[in-house]
PDB file of C-alpha atoms in Angstrom:
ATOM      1  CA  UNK A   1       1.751 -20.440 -11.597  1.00 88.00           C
ATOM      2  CA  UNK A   2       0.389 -17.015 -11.620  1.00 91.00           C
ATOM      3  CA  UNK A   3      -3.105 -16.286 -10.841  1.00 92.00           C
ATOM      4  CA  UNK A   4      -3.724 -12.446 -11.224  1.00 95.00           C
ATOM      5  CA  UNK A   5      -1.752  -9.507 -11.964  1.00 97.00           C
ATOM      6  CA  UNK A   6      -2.424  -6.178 -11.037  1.00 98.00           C
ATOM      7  CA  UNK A   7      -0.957  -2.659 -11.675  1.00 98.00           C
ATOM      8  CA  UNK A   8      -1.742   0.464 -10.340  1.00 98.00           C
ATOM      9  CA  UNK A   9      -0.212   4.165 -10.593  1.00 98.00           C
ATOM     10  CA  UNK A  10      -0.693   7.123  -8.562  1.00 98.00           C
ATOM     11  CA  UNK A  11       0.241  10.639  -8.255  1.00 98.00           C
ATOM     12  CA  UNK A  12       1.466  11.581  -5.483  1.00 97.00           C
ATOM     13  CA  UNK A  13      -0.334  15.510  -5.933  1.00 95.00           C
ATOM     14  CA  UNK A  14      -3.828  13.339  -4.612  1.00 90.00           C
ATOM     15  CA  UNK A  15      -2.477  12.301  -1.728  1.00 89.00           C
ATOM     16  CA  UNK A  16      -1.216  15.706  -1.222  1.00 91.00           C
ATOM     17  CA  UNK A  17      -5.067  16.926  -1.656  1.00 87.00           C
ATOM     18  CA  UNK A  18      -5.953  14.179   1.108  1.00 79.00           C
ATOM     19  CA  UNK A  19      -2.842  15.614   3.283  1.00 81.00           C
ATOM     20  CA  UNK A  20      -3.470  19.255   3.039  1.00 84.00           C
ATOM     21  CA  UNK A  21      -7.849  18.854   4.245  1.00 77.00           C
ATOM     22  CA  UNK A  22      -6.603  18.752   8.001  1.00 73.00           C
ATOM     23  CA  UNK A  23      -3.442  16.121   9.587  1.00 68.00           C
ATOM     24  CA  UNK A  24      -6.058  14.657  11.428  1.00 77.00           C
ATOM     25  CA  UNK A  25      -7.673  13.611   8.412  1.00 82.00           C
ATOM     26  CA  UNK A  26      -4.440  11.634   7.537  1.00 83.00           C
ATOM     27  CA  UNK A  27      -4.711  10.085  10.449  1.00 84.00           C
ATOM     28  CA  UNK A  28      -7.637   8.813  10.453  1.00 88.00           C
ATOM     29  CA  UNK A  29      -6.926   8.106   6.392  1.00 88.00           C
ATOM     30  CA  UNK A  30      -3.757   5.572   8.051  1.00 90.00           C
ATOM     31  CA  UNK A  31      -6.297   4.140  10.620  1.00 92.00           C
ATOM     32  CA  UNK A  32      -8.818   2.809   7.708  1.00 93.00           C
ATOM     33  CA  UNK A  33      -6.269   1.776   5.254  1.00 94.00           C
ATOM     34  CA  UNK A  34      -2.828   0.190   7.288  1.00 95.00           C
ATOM     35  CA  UNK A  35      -2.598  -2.905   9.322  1.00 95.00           C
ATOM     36  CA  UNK A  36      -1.282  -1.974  13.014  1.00 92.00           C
ATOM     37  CA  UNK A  37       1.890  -2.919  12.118  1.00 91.00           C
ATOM     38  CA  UNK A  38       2.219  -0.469   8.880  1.00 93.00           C
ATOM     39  CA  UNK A  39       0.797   2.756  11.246  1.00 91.00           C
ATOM     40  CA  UNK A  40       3.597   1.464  13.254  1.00 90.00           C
ATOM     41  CA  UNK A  41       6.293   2.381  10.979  1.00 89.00           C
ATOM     42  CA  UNK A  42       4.718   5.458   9.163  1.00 90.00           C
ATOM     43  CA  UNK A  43       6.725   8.472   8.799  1.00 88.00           C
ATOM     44  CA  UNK A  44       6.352  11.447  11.189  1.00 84.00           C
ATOM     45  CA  UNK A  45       3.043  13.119  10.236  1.00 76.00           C
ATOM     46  CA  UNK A  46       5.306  16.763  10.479  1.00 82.00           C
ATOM     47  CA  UNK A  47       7.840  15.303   7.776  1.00 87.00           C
ATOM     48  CA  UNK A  48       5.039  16.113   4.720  1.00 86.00           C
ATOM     49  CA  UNK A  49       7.440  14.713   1.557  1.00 90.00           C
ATOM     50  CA  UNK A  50       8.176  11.383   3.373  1.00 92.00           C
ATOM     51  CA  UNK A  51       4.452  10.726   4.338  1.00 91.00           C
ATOM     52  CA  UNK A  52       2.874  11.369   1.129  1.00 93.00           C
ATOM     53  CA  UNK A  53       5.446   9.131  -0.324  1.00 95.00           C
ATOM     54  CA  UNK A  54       5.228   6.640   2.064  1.00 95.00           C
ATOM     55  CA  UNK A  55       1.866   6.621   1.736  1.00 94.00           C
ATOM     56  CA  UNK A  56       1.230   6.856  -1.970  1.00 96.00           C
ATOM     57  CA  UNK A  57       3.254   3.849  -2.115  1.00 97.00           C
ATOM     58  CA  UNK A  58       1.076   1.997   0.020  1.00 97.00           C
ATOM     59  CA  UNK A  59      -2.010   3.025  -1.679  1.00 96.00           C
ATOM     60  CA  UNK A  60      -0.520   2.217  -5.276  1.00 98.00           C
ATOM     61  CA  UNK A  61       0.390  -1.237  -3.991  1.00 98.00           C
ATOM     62  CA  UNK A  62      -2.800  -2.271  -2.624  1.00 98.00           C
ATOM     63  CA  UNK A  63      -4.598  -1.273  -5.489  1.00 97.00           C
ATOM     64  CA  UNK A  64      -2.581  -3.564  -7.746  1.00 98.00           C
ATOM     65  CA  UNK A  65      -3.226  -6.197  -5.036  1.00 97.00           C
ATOM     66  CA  UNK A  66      -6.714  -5.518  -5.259  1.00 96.00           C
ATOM     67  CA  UNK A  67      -7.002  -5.965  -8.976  1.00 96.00           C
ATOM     68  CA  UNK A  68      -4.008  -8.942  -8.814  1.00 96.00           C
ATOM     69  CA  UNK A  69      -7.125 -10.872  -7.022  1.00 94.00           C
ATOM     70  CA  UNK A  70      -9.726 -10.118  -9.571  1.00 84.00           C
ATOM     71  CA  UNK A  71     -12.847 -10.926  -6.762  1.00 75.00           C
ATOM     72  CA  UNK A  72     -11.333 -14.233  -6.739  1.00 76.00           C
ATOM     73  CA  UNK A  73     -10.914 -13.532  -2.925  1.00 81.00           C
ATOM     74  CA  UNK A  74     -12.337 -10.965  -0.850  1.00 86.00           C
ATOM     75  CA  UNK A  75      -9.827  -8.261   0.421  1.00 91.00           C
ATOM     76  CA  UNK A  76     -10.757  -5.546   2.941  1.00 94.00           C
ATOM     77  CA  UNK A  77      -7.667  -2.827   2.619  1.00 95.00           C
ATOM     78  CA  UNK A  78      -6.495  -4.411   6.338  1.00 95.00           C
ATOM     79  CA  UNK A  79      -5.558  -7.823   4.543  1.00 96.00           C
ATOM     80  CA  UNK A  80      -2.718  -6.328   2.238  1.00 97.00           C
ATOM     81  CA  UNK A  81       0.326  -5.693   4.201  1.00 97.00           C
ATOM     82  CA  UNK A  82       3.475  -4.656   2.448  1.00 97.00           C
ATOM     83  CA  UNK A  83       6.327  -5.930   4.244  1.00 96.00           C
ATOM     84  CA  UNK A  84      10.084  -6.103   2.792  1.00 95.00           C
ATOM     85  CA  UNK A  85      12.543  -9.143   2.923  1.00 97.00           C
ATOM     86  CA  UNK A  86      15.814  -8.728   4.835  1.00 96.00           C
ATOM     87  CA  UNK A  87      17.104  -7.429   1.007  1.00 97.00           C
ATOM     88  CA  UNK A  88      14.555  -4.580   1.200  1.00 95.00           C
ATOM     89  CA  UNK A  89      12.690  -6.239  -1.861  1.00 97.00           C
ATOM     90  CA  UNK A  90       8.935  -5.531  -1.034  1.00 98.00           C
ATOM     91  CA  UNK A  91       6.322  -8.046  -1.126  1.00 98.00           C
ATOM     92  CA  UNK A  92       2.700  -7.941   0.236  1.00 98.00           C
ATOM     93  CA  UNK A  93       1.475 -10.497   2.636  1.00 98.00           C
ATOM     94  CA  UNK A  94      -2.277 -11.178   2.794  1.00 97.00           C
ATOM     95  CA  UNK A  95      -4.138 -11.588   6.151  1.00 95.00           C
ATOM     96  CA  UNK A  96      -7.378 -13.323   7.100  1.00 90.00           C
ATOM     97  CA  UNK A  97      -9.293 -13.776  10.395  1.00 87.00           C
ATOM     98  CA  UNK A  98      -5.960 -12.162  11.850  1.00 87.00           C
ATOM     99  CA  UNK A  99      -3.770 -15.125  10.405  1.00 93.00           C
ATOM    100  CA  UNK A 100      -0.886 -14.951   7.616  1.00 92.00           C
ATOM    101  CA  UNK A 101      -2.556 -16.549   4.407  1.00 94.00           C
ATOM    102  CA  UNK A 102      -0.317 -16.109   0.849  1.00 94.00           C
ATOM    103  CA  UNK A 103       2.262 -13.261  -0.292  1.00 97.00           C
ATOM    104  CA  UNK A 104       2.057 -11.347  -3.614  1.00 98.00           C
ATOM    105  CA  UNK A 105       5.372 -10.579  -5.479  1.00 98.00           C
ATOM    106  CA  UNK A 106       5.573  -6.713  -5.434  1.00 99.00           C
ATOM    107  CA  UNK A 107       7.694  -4.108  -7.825  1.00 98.00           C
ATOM    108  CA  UNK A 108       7.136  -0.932  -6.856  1.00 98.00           C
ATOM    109  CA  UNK A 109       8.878   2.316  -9.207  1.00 98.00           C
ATOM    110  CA  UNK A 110       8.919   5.859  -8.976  1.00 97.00           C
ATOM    111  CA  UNK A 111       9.604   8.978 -11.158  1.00 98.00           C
ATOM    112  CA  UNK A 112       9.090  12.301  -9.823  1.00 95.00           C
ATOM    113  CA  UNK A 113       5.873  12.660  -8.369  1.00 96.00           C
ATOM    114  CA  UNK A 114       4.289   8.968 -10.201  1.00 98.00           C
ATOM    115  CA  UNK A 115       4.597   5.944  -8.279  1.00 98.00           C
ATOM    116  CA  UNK A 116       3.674   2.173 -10.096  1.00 99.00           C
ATOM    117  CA  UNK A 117       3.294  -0.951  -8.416  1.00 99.00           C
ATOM    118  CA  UNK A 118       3.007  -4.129 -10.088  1.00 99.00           C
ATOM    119  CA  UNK A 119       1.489  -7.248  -8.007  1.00 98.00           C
ATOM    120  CA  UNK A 120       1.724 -10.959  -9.346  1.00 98.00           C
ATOM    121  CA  UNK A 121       0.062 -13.308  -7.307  1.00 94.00           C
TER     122      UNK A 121
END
């Protein structure tokens, strides 16, 4: 059964504006918004295109999470995780109180500088 679904797109020229204010801006931009283990495996803050990709993805696929949940539970932007299966399909797995709670289904697309994800949970 699905409970929520949520869709979000984003162009990737804002996080560009967030990029370009100062890197260590970005940094701290990763810090407030990525679990551990996503800062973990973000690009290289000199390779620009990847990281604002990277990123933009993120940011698109939380937001669907976020409106996939409705306020049916309380999500802080640390209890989305997008993870991929060993097929590279992404999914997003919700934390909370630092344990593994549900996963979302997650499509994520991309045409030139627009990037949609769509959550079901």
């Amino acid at each position: 059964m699905i409970r929520g679904i949520g869709v979000d797109i984003i162009c990737t020229s804002r996080i560009i504006k967030i990029f370009e204010r100062r890197k260590t801006f970005v940094e701290r931009f990763c810090k407030r918004i990525l679990r551990i283990d996503e800062q973990d495996t973000r690009p290289d803050l000199n390779d620009k295109n990847k990281l604002i990709f990277w990123i933009s993805v993120r940011w698109a696929a939380k937001e669907a999470a976020f409106k996939a949940v409705n306020f049916e539970q309380k999500l802080r932007w640390k209890d989305i995780q997008i993870c991929k299966y060993k097929n590279n399909q992404p999914y997003i797995q919700l934390w909370s109180q630092g344990k593994q709670t549900e996963q979302m289904k997650l499509s994520i697309s991309h045409d030139g500088k627009y990037i949609i994800a769509f959550v079901a949970w």
